[in-house]
Coordinates of C-alpha atoms and ligand atoms in Angstrom, one line a residue:
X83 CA 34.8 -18.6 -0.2
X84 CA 32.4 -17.5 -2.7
X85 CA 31.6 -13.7 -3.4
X86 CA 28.3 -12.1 -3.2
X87 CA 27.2 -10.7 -6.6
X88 CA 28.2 -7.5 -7.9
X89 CA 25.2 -5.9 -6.4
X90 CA 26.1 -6.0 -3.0
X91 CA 27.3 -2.4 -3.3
X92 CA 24.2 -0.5 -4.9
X93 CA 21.9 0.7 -2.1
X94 CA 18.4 1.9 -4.3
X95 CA 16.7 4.4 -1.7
X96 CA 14.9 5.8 -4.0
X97 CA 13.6 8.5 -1.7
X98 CA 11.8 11.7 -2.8
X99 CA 13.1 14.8 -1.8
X100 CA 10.5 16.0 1.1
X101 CA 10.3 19.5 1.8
X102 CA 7.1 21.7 3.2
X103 CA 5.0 24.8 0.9
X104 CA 3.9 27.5 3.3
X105 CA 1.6 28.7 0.1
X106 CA -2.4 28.7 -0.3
X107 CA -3.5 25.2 -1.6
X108 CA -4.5 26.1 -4.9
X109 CA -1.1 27.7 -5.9
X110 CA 0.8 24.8 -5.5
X111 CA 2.0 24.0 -8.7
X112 CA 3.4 20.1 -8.6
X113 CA 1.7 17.2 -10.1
X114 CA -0.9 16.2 -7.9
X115 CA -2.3 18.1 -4.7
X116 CA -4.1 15.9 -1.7
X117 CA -7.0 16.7 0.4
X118 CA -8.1 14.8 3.2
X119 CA -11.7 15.4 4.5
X120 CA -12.9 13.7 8.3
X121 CA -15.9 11.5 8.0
X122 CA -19.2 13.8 9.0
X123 CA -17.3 16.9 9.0
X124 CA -17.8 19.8 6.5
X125 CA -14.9 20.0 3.6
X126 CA -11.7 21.9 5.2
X127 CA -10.9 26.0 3.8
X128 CA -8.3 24.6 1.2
X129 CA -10.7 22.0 -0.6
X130 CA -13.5 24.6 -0.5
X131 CA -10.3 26.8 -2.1
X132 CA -10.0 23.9 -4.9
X133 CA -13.4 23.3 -5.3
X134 CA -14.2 26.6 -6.4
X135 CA -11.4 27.1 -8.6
X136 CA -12.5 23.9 -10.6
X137 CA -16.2 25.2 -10.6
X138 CA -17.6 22.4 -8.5
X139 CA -16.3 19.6 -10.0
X140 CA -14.9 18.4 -6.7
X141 CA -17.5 18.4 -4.7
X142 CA -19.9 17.0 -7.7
X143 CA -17.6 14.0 -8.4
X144 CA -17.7 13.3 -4.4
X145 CA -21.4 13.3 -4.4
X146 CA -21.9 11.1 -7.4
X147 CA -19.0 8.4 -6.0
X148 CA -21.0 9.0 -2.7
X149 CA -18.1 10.3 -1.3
X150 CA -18.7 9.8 3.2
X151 CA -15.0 10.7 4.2
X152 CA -14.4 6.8 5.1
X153 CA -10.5 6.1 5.3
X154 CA -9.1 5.0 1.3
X155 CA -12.7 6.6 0.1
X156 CA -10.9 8.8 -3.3
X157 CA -12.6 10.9 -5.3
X158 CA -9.3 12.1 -7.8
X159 CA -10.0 14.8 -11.0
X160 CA -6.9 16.3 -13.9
X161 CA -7.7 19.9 -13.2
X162 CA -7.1 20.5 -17.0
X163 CA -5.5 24.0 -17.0
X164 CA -8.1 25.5 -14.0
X165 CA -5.5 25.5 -11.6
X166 CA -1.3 25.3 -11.3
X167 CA -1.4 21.3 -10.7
X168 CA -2.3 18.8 -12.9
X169 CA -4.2 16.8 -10.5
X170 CA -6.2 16.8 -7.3
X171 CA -7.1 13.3 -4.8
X172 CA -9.5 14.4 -2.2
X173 CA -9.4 11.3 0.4
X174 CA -11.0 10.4 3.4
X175 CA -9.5 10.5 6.7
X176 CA -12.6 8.7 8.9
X177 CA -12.8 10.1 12.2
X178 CA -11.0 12.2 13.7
X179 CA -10.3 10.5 16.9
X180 CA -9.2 7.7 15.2
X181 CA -6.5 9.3 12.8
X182 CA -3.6 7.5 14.1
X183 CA -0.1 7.7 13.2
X184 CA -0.1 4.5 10.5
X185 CA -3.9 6.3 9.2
X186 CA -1.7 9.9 8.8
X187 CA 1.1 7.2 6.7
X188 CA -1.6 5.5 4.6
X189 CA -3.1 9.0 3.5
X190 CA 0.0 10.6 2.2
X191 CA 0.8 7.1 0.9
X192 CA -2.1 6.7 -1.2
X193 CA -1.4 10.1 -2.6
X194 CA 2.0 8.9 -3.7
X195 CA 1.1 6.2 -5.1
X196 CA -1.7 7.5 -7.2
X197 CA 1.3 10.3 -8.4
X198 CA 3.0 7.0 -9.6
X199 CA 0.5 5.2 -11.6
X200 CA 0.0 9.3 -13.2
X201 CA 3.6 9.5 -14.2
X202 CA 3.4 12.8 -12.1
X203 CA 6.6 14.3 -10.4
X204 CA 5.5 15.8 -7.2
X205 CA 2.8 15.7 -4.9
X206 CA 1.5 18.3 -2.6
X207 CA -0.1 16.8 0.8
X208 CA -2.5 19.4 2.4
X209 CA -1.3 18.8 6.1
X210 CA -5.4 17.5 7.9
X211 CA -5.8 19.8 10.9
X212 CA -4.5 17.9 14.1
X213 CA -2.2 15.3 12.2
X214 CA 1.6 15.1 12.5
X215 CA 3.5 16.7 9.6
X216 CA 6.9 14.1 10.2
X217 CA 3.8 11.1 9.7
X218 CA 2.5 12.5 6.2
X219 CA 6.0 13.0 5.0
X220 CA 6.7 9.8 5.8
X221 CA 4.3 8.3 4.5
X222 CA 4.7 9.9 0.8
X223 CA 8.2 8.4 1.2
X224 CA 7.1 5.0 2.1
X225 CA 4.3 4.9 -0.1
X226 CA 6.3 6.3 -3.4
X227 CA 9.3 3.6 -2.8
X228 CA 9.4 -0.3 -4.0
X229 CA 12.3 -2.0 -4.9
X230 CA 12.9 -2.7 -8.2
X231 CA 17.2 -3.2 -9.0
X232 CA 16.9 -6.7 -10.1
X233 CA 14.1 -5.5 -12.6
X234 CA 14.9 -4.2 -15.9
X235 CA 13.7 -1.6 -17.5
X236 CA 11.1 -1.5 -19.9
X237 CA 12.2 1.2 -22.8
X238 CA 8.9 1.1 -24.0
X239 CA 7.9 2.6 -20.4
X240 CA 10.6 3.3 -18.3
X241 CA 9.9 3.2 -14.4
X242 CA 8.6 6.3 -13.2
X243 CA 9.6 7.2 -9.4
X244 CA 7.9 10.5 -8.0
X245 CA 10.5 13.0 -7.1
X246 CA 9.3 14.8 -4.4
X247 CA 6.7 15.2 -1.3
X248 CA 5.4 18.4 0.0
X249 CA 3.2 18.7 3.4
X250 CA 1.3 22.2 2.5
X251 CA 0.8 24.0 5.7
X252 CA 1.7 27.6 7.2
X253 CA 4.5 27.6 9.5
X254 CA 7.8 26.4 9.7
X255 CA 7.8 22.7 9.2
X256 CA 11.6 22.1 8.7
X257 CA 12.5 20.0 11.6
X258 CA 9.2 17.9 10.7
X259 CA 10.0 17.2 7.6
X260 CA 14.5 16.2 8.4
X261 CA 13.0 13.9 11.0
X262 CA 10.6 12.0 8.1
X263 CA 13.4 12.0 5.9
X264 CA 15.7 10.1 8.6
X265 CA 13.0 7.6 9.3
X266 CA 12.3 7.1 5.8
X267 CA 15.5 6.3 4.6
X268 CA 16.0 3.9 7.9
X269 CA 12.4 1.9 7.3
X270 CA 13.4 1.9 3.4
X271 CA 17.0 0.4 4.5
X272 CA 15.5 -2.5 6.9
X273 CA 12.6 -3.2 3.6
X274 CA 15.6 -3.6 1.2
X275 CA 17.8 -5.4 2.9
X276 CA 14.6 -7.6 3.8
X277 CA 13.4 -7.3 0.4
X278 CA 16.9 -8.4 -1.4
X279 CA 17.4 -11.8 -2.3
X280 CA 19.6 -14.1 -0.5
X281 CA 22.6 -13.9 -3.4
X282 CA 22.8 -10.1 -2.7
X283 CA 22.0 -9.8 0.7
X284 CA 24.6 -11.8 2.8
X285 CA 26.1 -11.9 5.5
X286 CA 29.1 -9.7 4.4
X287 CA 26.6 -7.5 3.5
X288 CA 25.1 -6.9 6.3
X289 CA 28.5 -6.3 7.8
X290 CA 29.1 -3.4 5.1
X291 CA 25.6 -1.5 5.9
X292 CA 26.7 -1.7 9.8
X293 CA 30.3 -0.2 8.9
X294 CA 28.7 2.6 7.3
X295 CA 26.8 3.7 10.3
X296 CA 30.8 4.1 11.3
X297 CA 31.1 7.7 9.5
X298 CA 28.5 8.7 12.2
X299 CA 29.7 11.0 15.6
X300 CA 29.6 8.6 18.6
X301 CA 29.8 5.5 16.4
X302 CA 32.2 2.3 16.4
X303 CA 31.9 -0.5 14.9
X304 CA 33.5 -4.3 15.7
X305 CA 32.8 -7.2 13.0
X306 CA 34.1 -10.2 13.9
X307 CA 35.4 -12.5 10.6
X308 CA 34.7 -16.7 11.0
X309 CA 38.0 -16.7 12.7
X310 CA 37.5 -14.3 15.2
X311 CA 33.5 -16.1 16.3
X312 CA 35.6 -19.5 16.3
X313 CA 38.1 -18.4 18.8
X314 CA 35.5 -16.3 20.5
X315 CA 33.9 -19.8 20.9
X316 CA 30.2 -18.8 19.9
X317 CA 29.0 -22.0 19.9
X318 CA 25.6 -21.1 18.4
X319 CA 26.7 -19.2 15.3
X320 CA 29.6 -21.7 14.8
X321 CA 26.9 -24.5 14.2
X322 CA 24.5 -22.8 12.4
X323 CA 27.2 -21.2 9.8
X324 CA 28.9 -24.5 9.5
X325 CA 26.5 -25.8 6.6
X326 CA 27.5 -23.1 4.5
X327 CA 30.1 -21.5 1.9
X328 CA 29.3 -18.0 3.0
X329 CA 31.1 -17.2 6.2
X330 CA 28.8 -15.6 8.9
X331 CA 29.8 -12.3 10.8
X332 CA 29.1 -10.6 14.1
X333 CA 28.2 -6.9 13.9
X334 CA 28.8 -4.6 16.9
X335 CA 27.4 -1.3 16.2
X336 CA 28.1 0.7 19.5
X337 CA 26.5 4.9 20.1
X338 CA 27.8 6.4 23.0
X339 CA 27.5 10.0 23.1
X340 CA 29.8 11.7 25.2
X341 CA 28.2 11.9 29.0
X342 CA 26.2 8.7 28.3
X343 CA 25.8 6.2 31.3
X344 CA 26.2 2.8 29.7
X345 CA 24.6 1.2 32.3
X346 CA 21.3 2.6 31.1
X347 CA 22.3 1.8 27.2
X348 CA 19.9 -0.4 25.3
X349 CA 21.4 -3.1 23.1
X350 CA 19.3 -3.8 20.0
X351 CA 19.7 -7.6 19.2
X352 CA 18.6 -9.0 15.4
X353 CA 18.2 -12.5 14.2
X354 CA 20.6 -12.3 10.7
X355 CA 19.5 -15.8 8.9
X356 CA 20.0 -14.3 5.3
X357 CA 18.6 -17.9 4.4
X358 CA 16.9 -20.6 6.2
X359 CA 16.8 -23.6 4.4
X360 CA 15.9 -25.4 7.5
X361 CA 19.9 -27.4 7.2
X362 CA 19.5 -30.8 7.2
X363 CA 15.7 -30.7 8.9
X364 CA 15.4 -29.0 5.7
X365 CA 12.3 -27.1 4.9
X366 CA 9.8 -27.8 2.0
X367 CA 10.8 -26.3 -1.5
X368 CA 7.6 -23.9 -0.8
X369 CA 8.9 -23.4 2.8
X370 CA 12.1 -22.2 1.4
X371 CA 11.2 -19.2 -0.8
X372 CA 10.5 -16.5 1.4
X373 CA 13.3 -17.5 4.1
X374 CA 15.4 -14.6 2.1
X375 CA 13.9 -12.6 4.7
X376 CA 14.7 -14.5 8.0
X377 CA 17.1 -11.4 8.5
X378 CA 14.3 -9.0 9.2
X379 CA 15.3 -8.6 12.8
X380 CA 18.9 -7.9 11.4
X381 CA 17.4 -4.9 8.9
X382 CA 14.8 -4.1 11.9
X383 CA 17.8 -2.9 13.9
X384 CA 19.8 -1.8 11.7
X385 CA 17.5 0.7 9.7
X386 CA 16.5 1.9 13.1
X387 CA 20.7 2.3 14.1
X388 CA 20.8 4.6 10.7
X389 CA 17.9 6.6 12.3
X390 CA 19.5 7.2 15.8
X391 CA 23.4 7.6 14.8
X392 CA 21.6 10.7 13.0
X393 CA 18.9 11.9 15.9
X394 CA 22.3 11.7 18.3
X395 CA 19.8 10.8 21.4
X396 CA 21.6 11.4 24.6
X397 CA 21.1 7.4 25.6
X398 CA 24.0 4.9 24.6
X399 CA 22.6 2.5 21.8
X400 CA 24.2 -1.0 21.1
X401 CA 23.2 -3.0 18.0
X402 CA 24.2 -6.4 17.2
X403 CA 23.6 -8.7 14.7
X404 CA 24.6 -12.6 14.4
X405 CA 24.6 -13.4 10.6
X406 CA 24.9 -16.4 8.4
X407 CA 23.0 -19.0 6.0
X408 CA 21.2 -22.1 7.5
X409 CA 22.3 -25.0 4.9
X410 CA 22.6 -28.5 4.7
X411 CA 26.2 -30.0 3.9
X412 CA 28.6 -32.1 4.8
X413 CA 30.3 -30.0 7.5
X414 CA 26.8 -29.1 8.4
X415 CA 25.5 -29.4 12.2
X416 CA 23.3 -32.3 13.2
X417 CA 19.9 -33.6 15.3
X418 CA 21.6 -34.7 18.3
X419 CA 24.7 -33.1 18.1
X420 CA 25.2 -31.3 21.7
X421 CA 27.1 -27.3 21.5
X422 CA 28.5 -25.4 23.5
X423 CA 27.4 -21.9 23.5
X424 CA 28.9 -18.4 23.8
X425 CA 28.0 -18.5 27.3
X426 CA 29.2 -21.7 28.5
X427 CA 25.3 -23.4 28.6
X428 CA 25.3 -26.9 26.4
X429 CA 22.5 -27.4 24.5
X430 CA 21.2 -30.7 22.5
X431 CA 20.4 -30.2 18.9
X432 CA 16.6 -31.6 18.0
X433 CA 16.1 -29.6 14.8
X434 CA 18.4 -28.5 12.7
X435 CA 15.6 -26.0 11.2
X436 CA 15.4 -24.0 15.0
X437 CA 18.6 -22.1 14.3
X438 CA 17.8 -18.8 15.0
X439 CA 17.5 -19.1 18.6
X440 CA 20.6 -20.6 19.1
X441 CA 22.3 -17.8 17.1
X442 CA 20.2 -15.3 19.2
X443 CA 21.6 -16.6 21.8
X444 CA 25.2 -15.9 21.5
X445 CA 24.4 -12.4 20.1
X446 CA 22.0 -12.1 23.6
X447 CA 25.1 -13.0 25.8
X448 CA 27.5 -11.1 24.2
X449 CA 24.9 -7.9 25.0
X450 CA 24.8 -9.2 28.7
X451 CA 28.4 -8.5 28.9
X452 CA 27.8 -4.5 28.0
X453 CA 25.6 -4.9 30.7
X454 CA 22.7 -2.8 29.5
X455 CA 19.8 -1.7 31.0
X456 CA 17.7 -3.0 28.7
X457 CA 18.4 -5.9 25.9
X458 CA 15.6 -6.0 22.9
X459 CA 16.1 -8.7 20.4
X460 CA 13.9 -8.7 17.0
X461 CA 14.2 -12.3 15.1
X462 CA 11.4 -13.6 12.5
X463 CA 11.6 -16.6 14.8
X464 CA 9.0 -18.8 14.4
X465 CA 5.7 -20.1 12.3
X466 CA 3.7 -20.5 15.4
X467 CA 3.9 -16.9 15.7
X468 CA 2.2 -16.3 12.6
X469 CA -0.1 -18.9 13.5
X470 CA -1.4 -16.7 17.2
X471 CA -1.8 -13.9 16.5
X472 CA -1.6 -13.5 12.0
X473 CA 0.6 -11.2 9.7
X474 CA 0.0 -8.1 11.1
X475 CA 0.8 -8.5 15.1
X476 CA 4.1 -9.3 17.0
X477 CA 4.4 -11.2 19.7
X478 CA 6.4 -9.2 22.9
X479 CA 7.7 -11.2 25.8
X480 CA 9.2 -10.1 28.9
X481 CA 9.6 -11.3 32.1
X482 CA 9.1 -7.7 33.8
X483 CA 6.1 -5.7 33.4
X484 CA 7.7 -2.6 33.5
X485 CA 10.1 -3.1 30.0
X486 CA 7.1 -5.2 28.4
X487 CA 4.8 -2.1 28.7
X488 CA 7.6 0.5 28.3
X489 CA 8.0 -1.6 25.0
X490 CA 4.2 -1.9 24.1
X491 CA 4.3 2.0 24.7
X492 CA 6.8 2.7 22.3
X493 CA 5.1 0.5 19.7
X494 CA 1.8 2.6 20.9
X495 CA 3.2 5.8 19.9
X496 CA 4.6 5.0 16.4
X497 CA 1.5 2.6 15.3
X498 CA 3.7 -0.8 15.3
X499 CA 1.5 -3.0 16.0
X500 CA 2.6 -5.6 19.8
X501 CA 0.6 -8.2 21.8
X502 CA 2.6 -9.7 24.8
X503 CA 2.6 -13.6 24.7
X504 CA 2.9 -15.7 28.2
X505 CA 6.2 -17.0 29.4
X506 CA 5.5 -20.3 30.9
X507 CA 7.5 -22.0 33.0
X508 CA 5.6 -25.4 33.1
X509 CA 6.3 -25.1 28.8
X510 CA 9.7 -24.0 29.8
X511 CA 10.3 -27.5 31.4
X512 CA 9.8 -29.0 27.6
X513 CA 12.9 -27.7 26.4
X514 CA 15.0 -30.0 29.4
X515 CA 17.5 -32.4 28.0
X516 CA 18.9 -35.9 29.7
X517 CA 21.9 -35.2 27.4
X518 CA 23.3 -31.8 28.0
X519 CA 21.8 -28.4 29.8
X520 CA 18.8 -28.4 27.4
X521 CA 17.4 -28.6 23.7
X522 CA 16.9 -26.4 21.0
X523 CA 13.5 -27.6 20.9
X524 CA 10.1 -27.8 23.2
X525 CA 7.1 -29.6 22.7
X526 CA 4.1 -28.8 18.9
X527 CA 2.2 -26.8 21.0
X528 CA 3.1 -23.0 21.7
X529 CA 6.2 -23.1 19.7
X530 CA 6.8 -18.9 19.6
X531 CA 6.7 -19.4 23.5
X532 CA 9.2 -22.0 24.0
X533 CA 11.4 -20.6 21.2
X534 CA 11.0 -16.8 23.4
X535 CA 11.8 -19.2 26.7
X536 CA 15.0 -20.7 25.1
X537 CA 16.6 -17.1 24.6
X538 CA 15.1 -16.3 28.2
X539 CA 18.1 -18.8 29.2
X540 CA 20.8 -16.5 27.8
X541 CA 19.5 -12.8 29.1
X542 CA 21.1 -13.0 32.7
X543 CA 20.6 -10.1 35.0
X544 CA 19.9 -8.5 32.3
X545 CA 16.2 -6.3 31.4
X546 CA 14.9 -8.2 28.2
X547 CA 12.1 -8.0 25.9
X548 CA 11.8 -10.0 22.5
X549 CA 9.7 -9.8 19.7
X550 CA 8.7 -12.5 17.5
X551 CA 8.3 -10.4 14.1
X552 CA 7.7 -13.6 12.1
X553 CA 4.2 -12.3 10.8
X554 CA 4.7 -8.3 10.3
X555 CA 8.2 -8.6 8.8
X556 CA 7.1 -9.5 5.2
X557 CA 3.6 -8.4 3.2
X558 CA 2.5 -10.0 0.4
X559 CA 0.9 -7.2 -0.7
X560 CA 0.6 -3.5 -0.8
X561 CA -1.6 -2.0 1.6
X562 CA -1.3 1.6 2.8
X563 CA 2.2 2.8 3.3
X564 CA 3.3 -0.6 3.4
X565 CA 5.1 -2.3 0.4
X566 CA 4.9 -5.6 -0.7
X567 CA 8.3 -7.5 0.5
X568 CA 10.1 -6.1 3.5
X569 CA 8.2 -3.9 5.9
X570 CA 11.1 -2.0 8.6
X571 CA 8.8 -3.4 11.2
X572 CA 10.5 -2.3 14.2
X573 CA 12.8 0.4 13.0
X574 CA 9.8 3.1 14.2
X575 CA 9.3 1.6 17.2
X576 CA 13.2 0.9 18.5
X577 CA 13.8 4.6 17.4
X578 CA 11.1 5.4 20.1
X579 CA 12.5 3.2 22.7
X580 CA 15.8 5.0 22.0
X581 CA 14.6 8.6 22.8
X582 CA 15.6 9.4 19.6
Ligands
BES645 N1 12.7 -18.7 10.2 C1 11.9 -19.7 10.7 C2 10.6 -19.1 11.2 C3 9.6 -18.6 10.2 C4 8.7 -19.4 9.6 C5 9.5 -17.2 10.0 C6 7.8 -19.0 8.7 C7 8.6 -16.7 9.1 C8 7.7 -17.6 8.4 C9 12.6 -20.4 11.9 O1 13.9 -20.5 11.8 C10 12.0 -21.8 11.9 O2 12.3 -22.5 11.0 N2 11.3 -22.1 12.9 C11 10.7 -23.4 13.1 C12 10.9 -23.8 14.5 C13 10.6 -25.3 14.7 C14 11.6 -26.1 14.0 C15 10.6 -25.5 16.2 C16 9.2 -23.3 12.7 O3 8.6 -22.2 13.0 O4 8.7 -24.2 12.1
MN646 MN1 14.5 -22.3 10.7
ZN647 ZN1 14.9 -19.1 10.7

């Protein structure tokens, strides 16, 4: 068995020590101090406070850029010695109705990353009457991180990370500000492990970030080895590993707090393709090069497992993960070959290159038989996906109203962006077989829809809702809080559903 690289230890979090400044404005005394300002509303107290002490260059810059309070509109001065910090941004926030929670991220995030190109340590958020303080934290955290360990530094100009975030407001903003630094580190988790290439992000290594959650209260954790899925008889997983050298793993990651009923746990389910070559339907060579990240459902539930092992919600919380390569080889699985999956249900092989459905769907009966109330499963499942509905929304089925809005709800409230697609049982009839119980494969036409009806197969009495994250699990390029690489889409969202 070949061995990951020696990276598969170093975890870069990179994240900037948040904390809150109960001061005035223009005492704060970091590198660079932000101001937000609502479209058609007069300046707040604190950037009349700034404006003053820098004689009215503020509010002369913002009438010269012609400055309207339009969300990303920046106006950004050095204060040159007329007060504590070196710099001031004053952004616009647009209205004020419309300041939602990923507006709140993009502000502070934009602030961050200005502090960055600046070389300046700290930055100083002025918390915008009626936003959230956890959201502006967060989004200095999100917005100050990328991931840079394969890069090497330049001595000439080394990297520069800004070391800390403060929201300035009166009050006590301490449980605020340990809640952003939880959900930080667990979106920053799912965007490195996303992020990371395929030679450092493995199976195995997967397995390792899942037995760390282990040191938690209320946590166990079960990883089944390549012996233990073969005699398990996970037909789905056994095919789809069988291509490559890396041996694939199951991840168990189970929360019960003491009282919990586990009947009315959740079980988190992610799609862990570290790569997708397509096996033998092997993709194109231009196909192949972002399929490093066809474990973003994987790093979607786990970043959002580091976030509730530390919330401790009263609910019981199950995670699982099937992970392994897709590969051509000689031991690799074939078109027409006919498995036998975890749950007993044959199913004919069509394409080799729709493999994470068939891995979902051992991972999907094995949560049937914790019987939870609910079973979500994330997987960057397929092109036609992307192809719907674009990067930015992903597509939610369920085949109960209730969960699919309870889910759309939760996605609501944190600013993740869900449509819900249209199970359809006349498409279902596509993925029939003469040759076994079905195929791995329906007809050109509505492929995310077949693929969601395929794991439908495996959910059993079981609530289920999946999302097809193919689009928002990868940008390619910054914009807002969001990096360019991994996202964490989902982490928010299934820290929501959890009650955490
Ligand atoms: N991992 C891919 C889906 C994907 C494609 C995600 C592009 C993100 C961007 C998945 O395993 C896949 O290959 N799906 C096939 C399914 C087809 C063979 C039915 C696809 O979408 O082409
Ligand atoms: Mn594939
Ligand atoms: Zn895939």
């Amino acid at each position: 068995m070949i061995q990951p690289t020696a990276f598969v230890n170093t975890f870069e979090r990179c994240l900037m020590q948040l904390s809150s400044f109960a001061g005035d404005a223009t005492t704060f005394d970091g590198g660079l101090l932000v101001l937000g300002r609502y479209a058609d509303e007069a300046p707040s107290a604190a950037e009349l406070a700034v404006d003053a002490a820098l004689g009215g260059a503020l509010s002369k810059a913002a009438a010269r850029l012609l400055f309207k309070g339009k969300p990303r509109q920046t106006v950004a001065l050095d204060t040159l010695g007329q007060l504590p910090c070196e710099r001031v941004m004053l952004q616009g926030l647009g209205d004020r109705a419309d300041f939602a929670p990923a507006l709140q991220r993009d502000f502070a995030a934009l602030g961050a990353r200005d502090a960055k190109a600046m070389r300046l340590d700290e930055i100083g958020v002025v918390l915008p009457d009626g936003a959230d303080a956890t959201e502006i934290a967060l989004g200095a955290a999100l917005g100050g991180w990328a991931y840079t360990t394969l890069i090497t530094d330049d001595p000439e100009r080394p990297r520069f990370a800004v070391k800390g975030a403060r929201v300035i407001a009166s009050g006590d903003l301490s449980a605020a500000i340990a809640r952003a630094e939880i959900l930080a580190e667990a979106v920053i988790l799912s965007r490195q492990l996303t992020t990371e290439p395929p030679n450092v992000c493995t199976p195995e290594r997967l397995a390792e970030v899942a037995r760390a959650l282990g040191e938690q209260p209320n946590v166990t954790v079960t990883v089944l080895d390549k012996a233990a899925i073969w005699d398990k008889g996970m037909g789905g997983l056994i095919a789809v590993s069988r291509g490559s050298r890396r041996d694939p793993r199951f991840i168990h990651v189970s929360y019960a707090p003491p009282g919990a009923d586990p009947e009315q746990a959740i079980a988190l389910v992610g799609k862990g393709i570290t790569f997708d070559s397509g096996g033998l339907c092997i993709k194109t060579a231009q196909g192949q090069t972002e399929m490093h990240m066809d474990m973003g459902g994987a790093s979607a539930v786990l970043g959002a497992m580091h976030a509730i092992v530390r919330l401790q919600p009263k609910q019981a919380v199950h995670c699982i993960v099937a992970a392994c390569e897709n590969m051509p080889d000689g031991d690799a699985y074939k078109p027409s070959e006919v498995l036998t999956m975890y749950s007993g249900r044959t199913v004919e092989i069509l394409n080799t290159d729709a493999e994470g459905r068939l891995v979902l769907a051992d991972a999907i009966h094995y949560a049937t038989e914790l019987k939870p109330r609910l079973i979500i499963d994330l997987a960057t499942l397929t092109g036609a996906a992307l192809v719907a509905l674009g990067p930015y929304y992903t597509a939610l089925y369920s085949d109960t109203d209730g969960i699919a809005d309870e889910v759309l709800a939760a996605g609501k409230a944190v600013d993740e962006r869900l449509w819900r697609m249209p199970l359809d049982p006349k498409l279902a009839k596509t993925l029939d077989s003469g040759r076994a119980d079905g195929t791995n494969l329906g007809i050109r036409w509505g492929g995310s829809i077949t693929a969601a009806q395929f794991l439908q197969q495996f959910k059993g009495d079981c609530g289920w809702c999946h999302l097809d994250i193919a689009g928002p699990a990868m940008a390619d390029k910054v914009d807002g809080y969001i990096n360019a690489g991994g996202t964490g889409f989902g982490v928010m969202t299934l820290v929501a559903l959890a009650g955490a």
